[in-house]
Amino acid sequence: MRTMPLLPLLLDTPVAEWNLPPDQPWREKQIRAWILQRFVSSYDEMTDLSAPQRSSLASRFRLRAAEPARIQGSEDTTRKFLWKLGDSSFVESVLIPANLGKSGNRSTRLTLCVSSQVGCAYGCRFCASGLDGWRRNLTAAEIVGQVLEAARIAGRRPDNVVFMGMGEPLANLPNLLSAIDLLISPAGIGMGARHVTISTSGLAPQIEELAHHPLQFRLALSLHAASDEIRDKIMPVNRRYPLDQLLAACDTFIQARKKMIFFEYILLAGINDTPEQARLLAQHAKRLHAKVNLIPYNKVEGLPYERPEEDAIHLFCRTLLHAGVRATVRREKGNDIDAACGQLRLREEKTAPPAIRIES
Ligand code: SAH
Ligand code: SF4
């Protein structure tokens, strides 16, 4: 069955095809505001449109690019969403609250971690997202749709969006950039550029391409090993773009944009947590003035990796700090809800009835 085209965001359906009355040019702005600022889930909520206008739109265009298939809450109030897309594929987002200031002060920052693809082709050995391979890119509307749905459920717009869910964002560059434009532009969701972070496993040519792109965003590099020998073993992408080439691309990015980048470094017991790796990592970080986020590994069922003991995690972090590198250990919230990317979707797809599975 052909799915109805999507109305939202002017991305999938040009406004000329909305059939709006030509003498009411303000209608477009009204509709955009309902979708992008007020996060409505049905045309009926657009109360300043006439009933015939609403039903005309509803009969021709889907309003939502993603719909919640499952929502899991954890004890630390992290929430994980499994979204069902128009073709019945599934992707995930995780909403992570962080309290600012003293308790009693209601200022909580919401960070939403979104997906950029269904599955992932890059097959990092420790990651659940790549286990089933790559199925397709998300459209810009599906990327932004995750933010709109999460905002509606949370009752407000997230403060930060990070592309750390399923998929490799730089392998879906045109849709990623359209989505970011809509997230940060005042005529879109209006988040502000410093509040969007792209995470990449290290696609060097795309990092260089982005160095000169006018859109503002932050960049995080999933380094996870500080030598080619170890990175080759856990991240196949390293054989295509080895560390020299990758770090040179990051250098170009930093020089052109005058912005710092982050290194993400998952700690895997016995693999990349040695003092030697810490020393090498410190060298790379100092050369690029990068800040390091250490992430104790989140166990994935069926994969042979473990997180190191607490002592080993602290020793690794101290080695970086002593070398003069800014480093923090990021405590992953939501351990109890499979918050590492790809895990919930994998579980859903394994138990999903065949009727709603898409075969690639
Ligand atoms: N493909 C991109 C973005 C998605 S992965 C990338 O690789 O950067 C987002 C982050 O989650 C990456 O740093 C990834 O390595 C990390 N990650 C994947 N599986 C994980 C797990 N089981 N525990 C902790 N972090 C994980
Ligand atoms: Fe893909 Fe990132 Fe997972 Fe690697 S870590 S398989 S690039 S989603």
Short mmCIF file of C-alpha atoms and ligand atoms in Angstrom, two decimals:
data_model
loop_
_atom_site.label_atom_id
_atom_site.label_comp_id
_atom_site.label_asym_id
_atom_site.label_seq_id
_atom_site.Cartn_x
_atom_site.Cartn_y
_atom_site.Cartn_z
CA MET A 1 0.00 0.00 0.00
CA ARG A 2 1.30 3.46 -0.86
CA THR A 3 1.52 5.61 2.24
CA MET A 4 0.05 9.10 2.13
CA PRO A 5 2.64 11.84 1.67
CA LEU A 6 3.68 13.74 4.75
CA LEU A 7 2.58 17.29 5.26
CA PRO A 8 4.94 18.42 7.97
CA LEU A 9 7.70 20.86 7.69
CA LEU A 10 7.33 21.66 4.00
CA LEU A 11 9.99 19.06 3.38
CA ASP A 12 8.07 16.20 1.89
CA THR A 13 5.24 18.21 0.38
CA PRO A 14 5.77 21.68 -1.08
CA VAL A 15 3.39 24.26 0.29
CA ALA A 16 1.91 24.89 -3.17
CA GLU A 17 0.36 21.42 -2.95
CA TRP A 18 -1.35 22.01 0.38
CA ASN A 19 -4.42 23.47 -1.38
CA LEU A 20 -4.56 26.46 0.93
CA PRO A 21 -6.82 29.34 -0.09
CA PRO A 22 -4.68 31.74 -2.16
CA ASP A 23 -6.16 34.77 -0.34
CA GLN A 24 -5.02 33.43 3.07
CA PRO A 25 -1.22 33.46 2.90
CA TRP A 26 -0.94 33.38 6.71
CA ARG A 27 -2.35 29.83 6.86
CA GLU A 28 1.02 28.29 6.09
CA LYS A 29 2.62 30.03 9.05
CA GLN A 30 -0.24 28.98 11.31
CA ILE A 31 0.09 25.35 10.30
CA ARG A 32 3.87 25.39 10.70
CA ALA A 33 3.47 26.81 14.20
CA TRP A 34 0.99 24.08 15.19
CA ILE A 35 3.44 21.43 14.04
CA LEU A 36 6.82 22.88 14.95
CA GLN A 37 6.05 24.96 18.05
CA ARG A 38 3.02 23.28 19.56
CA PHE A 39 3.73 19.71 18.51
CA VAL A 40 0.11 18.75 17.71
CA SER A 41 -0.59 15.16 16.77
CA SER A 42 -3.78 15.70 14.74
CA TYR A 43 -5.26 18.27 12.38
CA ASP A 44 -8.26 18.58 14.71
CA GLU A 45 -6.06 20.43 17.19
CA MET A 46 -5.41 23.22 14.67
CA THR A 47 -8.36 25.17 15.98
CA ASP A 48 -7.78 28.35 13.98
CA LEU A 49 -8.31 26.43 10.73
CA SER A 50 -11.84 25.87 9.49
CA ALA A 51 -13.23 22.35 9.76
CA PRO A 52 -13.25 21.87 5.94
CA GLN A 53 -9.62 23.01 5.77
CA ARG A 54 -8.64 20.55 8.46
CA SER A 55 -10.42 17.64 6.88
CA SER A 56 -9.06 18.50 3.43
CA LEU A 57 -5.52 18.34 4.82
CA ALA A 58 -6.25 15.20 6.83
CA SER A 59 -7.63 13.37 3.80
CA ARG A 60 -4.49 13.99 1.78
CA PHE A 61 -1.50 14.22 4.11
CA ARG A 62 -0.17 12.27 7.05
CA LEU A 63 0.77 14.65 9.83
CA ARG A 64 3.23 12.48 11.75
CA ALA A 65 6.43 10.94 10.42
CA ALA A 66 6.95 8.80 13.53
CA GLU A 67 4.45 7.41 16.03
CA PRO A 68 5.25 5.91 19.43
CA ALA A 69 5.19 2.10 19.34
CA ARG A 70 6.54 1.78 22.86
CA ILE A 71 7.67 4.13 25.62
CA GLN A 72 9.83 2.86 28.45
CA GLY A 73 10.58 4.90 31.54
CA SER A 74 13.49 4.16 33.84
CA GLU A 75 13.99 4.82 37.53
CA ASP A 76 16.21 7.81 36.81
CA THR A 77 13.39 9.26 34.65
CA THR A 78 15.22 8.69 31.39
CA ARG A 79 12.65 7.73 28.81
CA LYS A 80 13.19 5.59 25.77
CA PHE A 81 10.91 5.79 22.74
CA LEU A 82 10.53 3.21 20.03
CA TRP A 83 9.04 4.93 16.97
CA LYS A 84 7.16 3.24 14.18
CA LEU A 85 7.70 4.91 10.80
CA GLY A 86 5.39 5.06 7.78
CA ASP A 87 6.83 1.83 6.31
CA SER A 88 6.60 0.04 9.69
CA SER A 89 10.34 0.23 10.34
CA PHE A 90 11.37 1.01 13.90
CA VAL A 91 13.90 3.51 15.24
CA GLU A 92 14.63 4.79 18.73
CA SER A 93 15.19 7.99 20.68
CA VAL A 94 16.18 8.45 24.31
CA LEU A 95 15.15 11.48 26.39
CA ILE A 96 17.63 12.20 29.16
CA PRO A 97 16.89 14.82 31.84
CA ALA A 98 19.75 16.52 33.68
CA ASN A 99 19.09 18.61 36.75
CA LEU A 100 20.77 21.98 36.90
CA GLY A 101 21.32 23.84 40.14
CA LYS A 102 20.17 22.79 43.59
CA SER A 103 17.32 20.42 44.26
CA GLY A 104 14.08 22.31 44.46
CA ASN A 105 15.19 24.43 41.56
CA ARG A 106 13.05 23.21 38.69
CA SER A 107 15.58 23.81 35.99
CA THR A 108 15.97 20.52 34.19
CA ARG A 109 17.72 20.28 30.86
CA LEU A 110 16.29 17.76 28.43
CA THR A 111 18.60 16.07 25.94
CA LEU A 112 17.08 13.97 23.19
CA CYS A 113 19.22 11.35 21.48
CA VAL A 114 17.84 10.67 17.98
CA SER A 115 18.40 8.13 15.20
CA SER A 116 19.50 9.01 11.67
CA GLN A 117 19.09 5.66 9.87
CA VAL A 118 17.19 2.38 10.21
CA GLY A 119 20.04 0.08 11.24
CA CYS A 120 23.64 0.91 10.48
CA ALA A 121 26.10 -0.30 7.85
CA TYR A 122 29.27 0.36 9.85
CA GLY A 123 29.15 -2.73 12.04
CA CYS A 124 31.17 -1.58 15.05
CA ARG A 125 31.71 -4.80 16.96
CA PHE A 126 30.31 -3.58 20.30
CA CYS A 127 27.16 -1.86 18.99
CA ALA A 128 23.60 -3.18 18.80
CA SER A 129 22.58 -0.81 15.98
CA GLY A 130 24.78 -2.48 13.39
CA LEU A 131 23.91 -6.07 14.29
CA ASP A 132 21.19 -6.37 11.67
CA GLY A 133 22.91 -4.24 9.03
CA TRP A 134 21.59 -1.14 7.33
CA ARG A 135 18.07 -0.87 5.99
CA ARG A 136 17.57 2.74 4.90
CA ASN A 137 18.23 6.40 5.59
CA LEU A 138 15.70 8.40 7.55
CA THR A 139 14.12 11.34 5.75
CA ALA A 140 14.57 14.79 7.26
CA ALA A 141 10.92 14.69 8.33
CA GLU A 142 11.49 11.38 10.14
CA ILE A 143 14.51 12.82 11.95
CA VAL A 144 12.64 15.96 13.00
CA GLY A 145 9.52 13.85 13.67
CA GLN A 146 11.34 12.13 16.56
CA VAL A 147 11.94 15.53 18.15
CA LEU A 148 8.34 16.67 17.62
CA GLU A 149 6.85 13.50 19.09
CA ALA A 150 9.19 13.50 22.08
CA ALA A 151 8.44 17.19 22.68
CA ARG A 152 4.70 16.52 22.62
CA ILE A 153 5.03 13.65 25.08
CA ALA A 154 7.42 15.57 27.38
CA GLY A 155 5.29 18.73 27.20
CA ARG A 156 8.15 20.84 25.91
CA ARG A 157 10.90 21.15 23.37
CA PRO A 158 14.15 19.36 24.28
CA ASP A 159 17.04 21.73 25.07
CA ASN A 160 19.62 19.61 23.23
CA VAL A 161 19.47 17.13 20.38
CA VAL A 162 22.32 14.66 19.89
CA PHE A 163 22.67 12.35 16.90
CA MET A 164 23.79 9.39 18.98
CA GLY A 165 20.92 7.00 18.33
CA MET A 166 20.80 4.39 15.63
CA GLY A 167 22.74 4.94 12.41
CA GLU A 168 25.69 6.92 11.10
CA PRO A 169 24.50 10.51 10.57
CA LEU A 170 27.30 11.45 8.17
CA ALA A 171 26.25 8.63 5.85
CA ASN A 172 22.89 10.42 5.48
CA LEU A 173 24.26 13.90 5.02
CA PRO A 174 21.67 15.78 2.89
CA ASN A 175 18.75 14.65 5.08
CA LEU A 176 20.76 15.29 8.24
CA LEU A 177 21.53 18.86 7.20
CA SER A 178 17.91 19.61 6.20
CA ALA A 179 16.79 18.27 9.57
CA ILE A 180 19.35 20.33 11.51
CA ASP A 181 18.34 23.43 9.58
CA LEU A 182 14.76 22.89 10.71
CA LEU A 183 15.80 22.15 14.30
CA ILE A 184 17.84 25.30 14.76
CA SER A 185 16.26 27.92 12.50
CA PRO A 186 13.88 30.40 14.17
CA ALA A 187 11.28 29.62 11.48
CA GLY A 188 11.61 25.94 12.44
CA ILE A 189 11.84 24.56 15.96
CA GLY A 190 14.29 27.29 16.98
CA MET A 191 16.67 25.29 19.17
CA GLY A 192 19.86 27.27 18.65
CA ALA A 193 22.96 25.93 16.93
CA ARG A 194 25.08 25.07 19.94
CA HIS A 195 22.40 22.67 21.09
CA VAL A 196 22.70 20.16 18.26
CA THR A 197 25.53 17.60 18.29
CA ILE A 198 26.39 15.19 15.49
CA SER A 199 28.26 12.05 16.50
CA THR A 200 30.24 10.14 13.87
CA SER A 201 32.21 6.94 13.81
CA GLY A 202 34.77 8.77 11.66
CA LEU A 203 33.81 9.39 8.01
CA ALA A 204 36.84 11.57 7.20
CA PRO A 205 35.67 12.97 3.80
CA GLN A 206 32.32 14.09 5.25
CA ILE A 207 34.04 15.69 8.25
CA GLU A 208 36.15 17.72 5.81
CA GLU A 209 33.07 18.61 3.80
CA LEU A 210 31.32 19.84 6.93
CA ALA A 211 34.30 22.00 7.88
CA HIS A 212 33.05 24.65 5.48
CA HIS A 213 29.30 24.20 5.88
CA PRO A 214 27.43 27.31 7.04
CA LEU A 215 25.12 25.46 9.46
CA GLN A 216 26.24 25.55 13.08
CA PHE A 217 26.36 22.38 15.19
CA ARG A 218 28.78 20.54 17.45
CA LEU A 219 30.76 17.50 16.41
CA ALA A 220 31.59 14.43 18.50
CA LEU A 221 33.98 11.80 17.19
CA SER A 222 33.45 8.21 18.35
CA LEU A 223 37.12 7.37 18.73
CA HIS A 224 36.95 4.33 21.07
CA ALA A 225 40.60 3.37 20.46
CA ALA A 226 43.75 5.44 20.21
CA SER A 227 45.81 3.21 17.88
CA ASP A 228 44.98 1.76 14.46
CA GLU A 229 45.76 -1.72 15.70
CA ILE A 230 42.95 -1.69 18.26
CA ARG A 231 40.55 0.57 16.36
CA ASP A 232 40.74 -1.74 13.33
CA LYS A 233 39.56 -4.60 15.51
CA ILE A 234 36.47 -2.94 16.94
CA MET A 235 35.51 -0.41 14.23
CA PRO A 236 35.76 -1.65 10.62
CA VAL A 237 35.43 1.98 9.39
CA ASN A 238 39.00 2.52 10.62
CA ARG A 239 40.37 0.36 7.81
CA ARG A 240 38.85 2.80 5.34
CA TYR A 241 39.84 5.98 7.18
CA PRO A 242 42.74 5.22 9.52
CA LEU A 243 43.56 7.47 12.46
CA ASP A 244 46.06 9.70 10.64
CA GLN A 245 43.54 10.57 7.95
CA LEU A 246 40.67 10.88 10.42
CA LEU A 247 42.50 13.16 12.85
CA ALA A 248 43.76 15.30 9.96
CA ALA A 249 40.12 15.75 8.83
CA CYS A 250 39.19 16.76 12.39
CA ASP A 251 42.05 19.25 12.37
CA THR A 252 40.69 20.82 9.16
CA PHE A 253 37.24 20.97 10.75
CA ILE A 254 38.51 22.69 13.88
CA GLN A 255 40.73 25.17 12.02
CA ALA A 256 37.91 26.17 9.66
CA ARG A 257 35.17 26.49 12.24
CA LYS A 258 37.16 27.61 15.29
CA LYS A 259 35.10 25.23 17.41
CA MET A 260 36.28 22.47 19.68
CA ILE A 261 35.21 18.88 19.16
CA PHE A 262 34.51 16.02 21.56
CA PHE A 263 36.01 12.56 21.59
CA GLU A 264 33.63 9.82 22.69
CA TYR A 265 35.51 6.86 24.15
CA ILE A 266 33.61 3.76 25.26
CA LEU A 267 35.58 1.79 27.82
CA LEU A 268 35.67 -1.93 26.97
CA ALA A 269 37.36 -4.15 29.56
CA GLY A 270 40.65 -5.61 28.39
CA ILE A 271 40.36 -4.06 24.92
CA ASN A 272 40.89 -0.29 24.94
CA ASP A 273 41.29 0.51 28.65
CA THR A 274 45.07 0.04 29.01
CA PRO A 275 47.46 2.76 30.29
CA GLU A 276 49.10 2.74 26.84
CA GLN A 277 45.76 3.59 25.15
CA ALA A 278 45.16 6.32 27.73
CA ARG A 279 48.56 7.89 26.97
CA LEU A 280 47.97 7.79 23.21
CA LEU A 281 44.45 9.14 23.60
CA ALA A 282 45.82 12.04 25.66
CA GLN A 283 48.24 12.86 22.82
CA HIS A 284 45.45 12.95 20.22
CA ALA A 285 43.20 15.00 22.49
CA LYS A 286 45.91 17.54 23.22
CA ARG A 287 46.82 17.90 19.58
CA LEU A 288 43.18 18.71 18.70
CA HIS A 289 42.24 20.42 21.99
CA ALA A 290 39.40 17.93 22.23
CA LYS A 291 37.41 17.17 25.33
CA VAL A 292 37.06 13.46 26.11
CA ASN A 293 33.82 11.83 27.23
CA LEU A 294 34.54 8.41 28.68
CA ILE A 295 31.55 6.08 28.47
CA PRO A 296 31.54 2.86 30.50
CA TYR A 297 30.22 0.24 28.07
CA ASN A 298 26.56 -0.61 28.21
CA LYS A 299 26.36 -4.39 27.90
CA VAL A 300 24.65 -5.70 24.74
CA GLU A 301 23.11 -9.14 24.95
CA GLY A 302 24.97 -11.64 22.77
CA LEU A 303 28.13 -9.53 22.37
CA PRO A 304 31.32 -10.51 24.21
CA TYR A 305 32.23 -7.07 25.61
CA GLU A 306 32.13 -5.93 29.24
CA ARG A 307 32.59 -2.63 31.01
CA PRO A 308 35.78 -2.34 33.09
CA GLU A 309 35.77 -2.33 36.90
CA GLU A 310 35.23 1.08 38.52
CA ASP A 311 38.91 1.30 39.55
CA ALA A 312 40.08 0.81 35.96
CA ILE A 313 37.64 3.47 34.73
CA HIS A 314 38.95 6.00 37.26
CA LEU A 315 42.57 5.18 36.56
CA PHE A 316 42.01 5.71 32.82
CA CYS A 317 40.31 9.06 33.49
CA ARG A 318 43.07 10.17 35.89
CA THR A 319 45.75 9.39 33.30
CA LEU A 320 44.01 11.79 30.89
CA LEU A 321 43.55 14.49 33.53
CA HIS A 322 47.20 14.28 34.61
CA ALA A 323 48.24 14.76 31.00
CA GLY A 324 46.25 18.01 30.98
CA VAL A 325 43.25 16.74 28.98
CA ARG A 326 39.69 17.67 29.86
CA ALA A 327 37.93 14.40 30.50
CA THR A 328 34.74 13.24 32.21
CA VAL A 329 33.16 9.87 32.80
CA ARG A 330 29.67 10.00 31.38
CA ARG A 331 27.34 7.91 33.43
CA GLU A 332 24.85 6.48 30.98
CA LYS A 333 21.40 6.80 32.38
CA GLY A 334 18.71 4.34 31.51
CA ASN A 335 20.76 1.17 31.86
CA ASP A 336 17.64 -0.62 32.94
CA ILE A 337 15.77 0.28 29.74
CA ASP A 338 18.30 -0.80 27.11
CA ALA A 339 19.30 2.82 26.52
CA ALA A 340 22.35 2.01 24.40
CA CYS A 341 21.53 2.69 20.80
CA GLY A 342 19.85 -0.04 18.83
CA GLN A 343 18.96 -2.32 21.71
CA LEU A 344 15.27 -1.65 22.04
CA ARG A 345 14.65 -1.83 18.33
CA LEU A 346 16.53 -5.11 18.11
CA ARG A 347 14.33 -6.54 20.82
CA GLU A 348 11.16 -5.23 19.17
CA GLU A 349 12.10 -6.58 15.75
CA LYS A 350 12.94 -9.99 17.22
CA THR A 351 9.52 -10.24 18.83
CA ALA A 352 7.51 -8.32 16.22
CA PRO A 353 4.91 -10.31 14.28
CA PRO A 354 6.04 -10.90 10.68
CA ALA A 355 3.20 -8.74 9.29
CA ILE A 356 4.93 -5.55 10.38
CA ARG A 357 8.46 -6.55 9.53
CA ILE A 358 10.10 -5.06 6.47
CA GLU A 359 12.38 -7.46 4.71
CA SER A 360 15.39 -5.84 3.08
N1 SAH B 1 27.09 6.24 14.38
C1 SAH B 1 27.42 7.34 15.18
C2 SAH B 1 26.29 7.81 16.06
C3 SAH B 1 25.48 6.76 16.72
S1 SAH B 1 26.30 5.79 17.93
C4 SAH B 1 28.66 7.06 16.00
O1 SAH B 1 29.11 5.92 16.00
O2 SAH B 1 29.18 7.99 16.59
C5 SAH B 1 26.35 6.92 19.28
C6 SAH B 1 27.37 6.59 20.33
O3 SAH B 1 26.95 5.47 21.13
C7 SAH B 1 28.71 6.22 19.73
O4 SAH B 1 29.76 6.86 20.40
C8 SAH B 1 28.70 4.73 19.95
O5 SAH B 1 29.96 4.20 19.86
C9 SAH B 1 28.03 4.60 21.30
N2 SAH B 1 27.59 3.24 21.65
C10 SAH B 1 27.18 2.28 20.82
N3 SAH B 1 26.90 1.15 21.52
C11 SAH B 1 27.16 1.43 22.81
C12 SAH B 1 27.06 0.67 24.03
N4 SAH B 1 26.64 -0.59 24.02
N5 SAH B 1 27.41 1.27 25.19
C13 SAH B 1 27.81 2.56 25.22
N6 SAH B 1 27.90 3.33 24.11
C14 SAH B 1 27.59 2.77 22.92
FE1 SF4 B 2 26.88 2.42 13.51
FE2 SF4 B 2 27.70 4.22 15.36
FE3 SF4 B 2 26.86 1.74 16.08
FE4 SF4 B 2 29.17 2.03 14.80
S1 SF4 B 2 28.66 2.84 16.86
S2 SF4 B 2 27.60 0.47 14.35
S3 SF4 B 2 28.70 3.69 13.41
S4 SF4 B 2 25.63 3.34 15.14
#
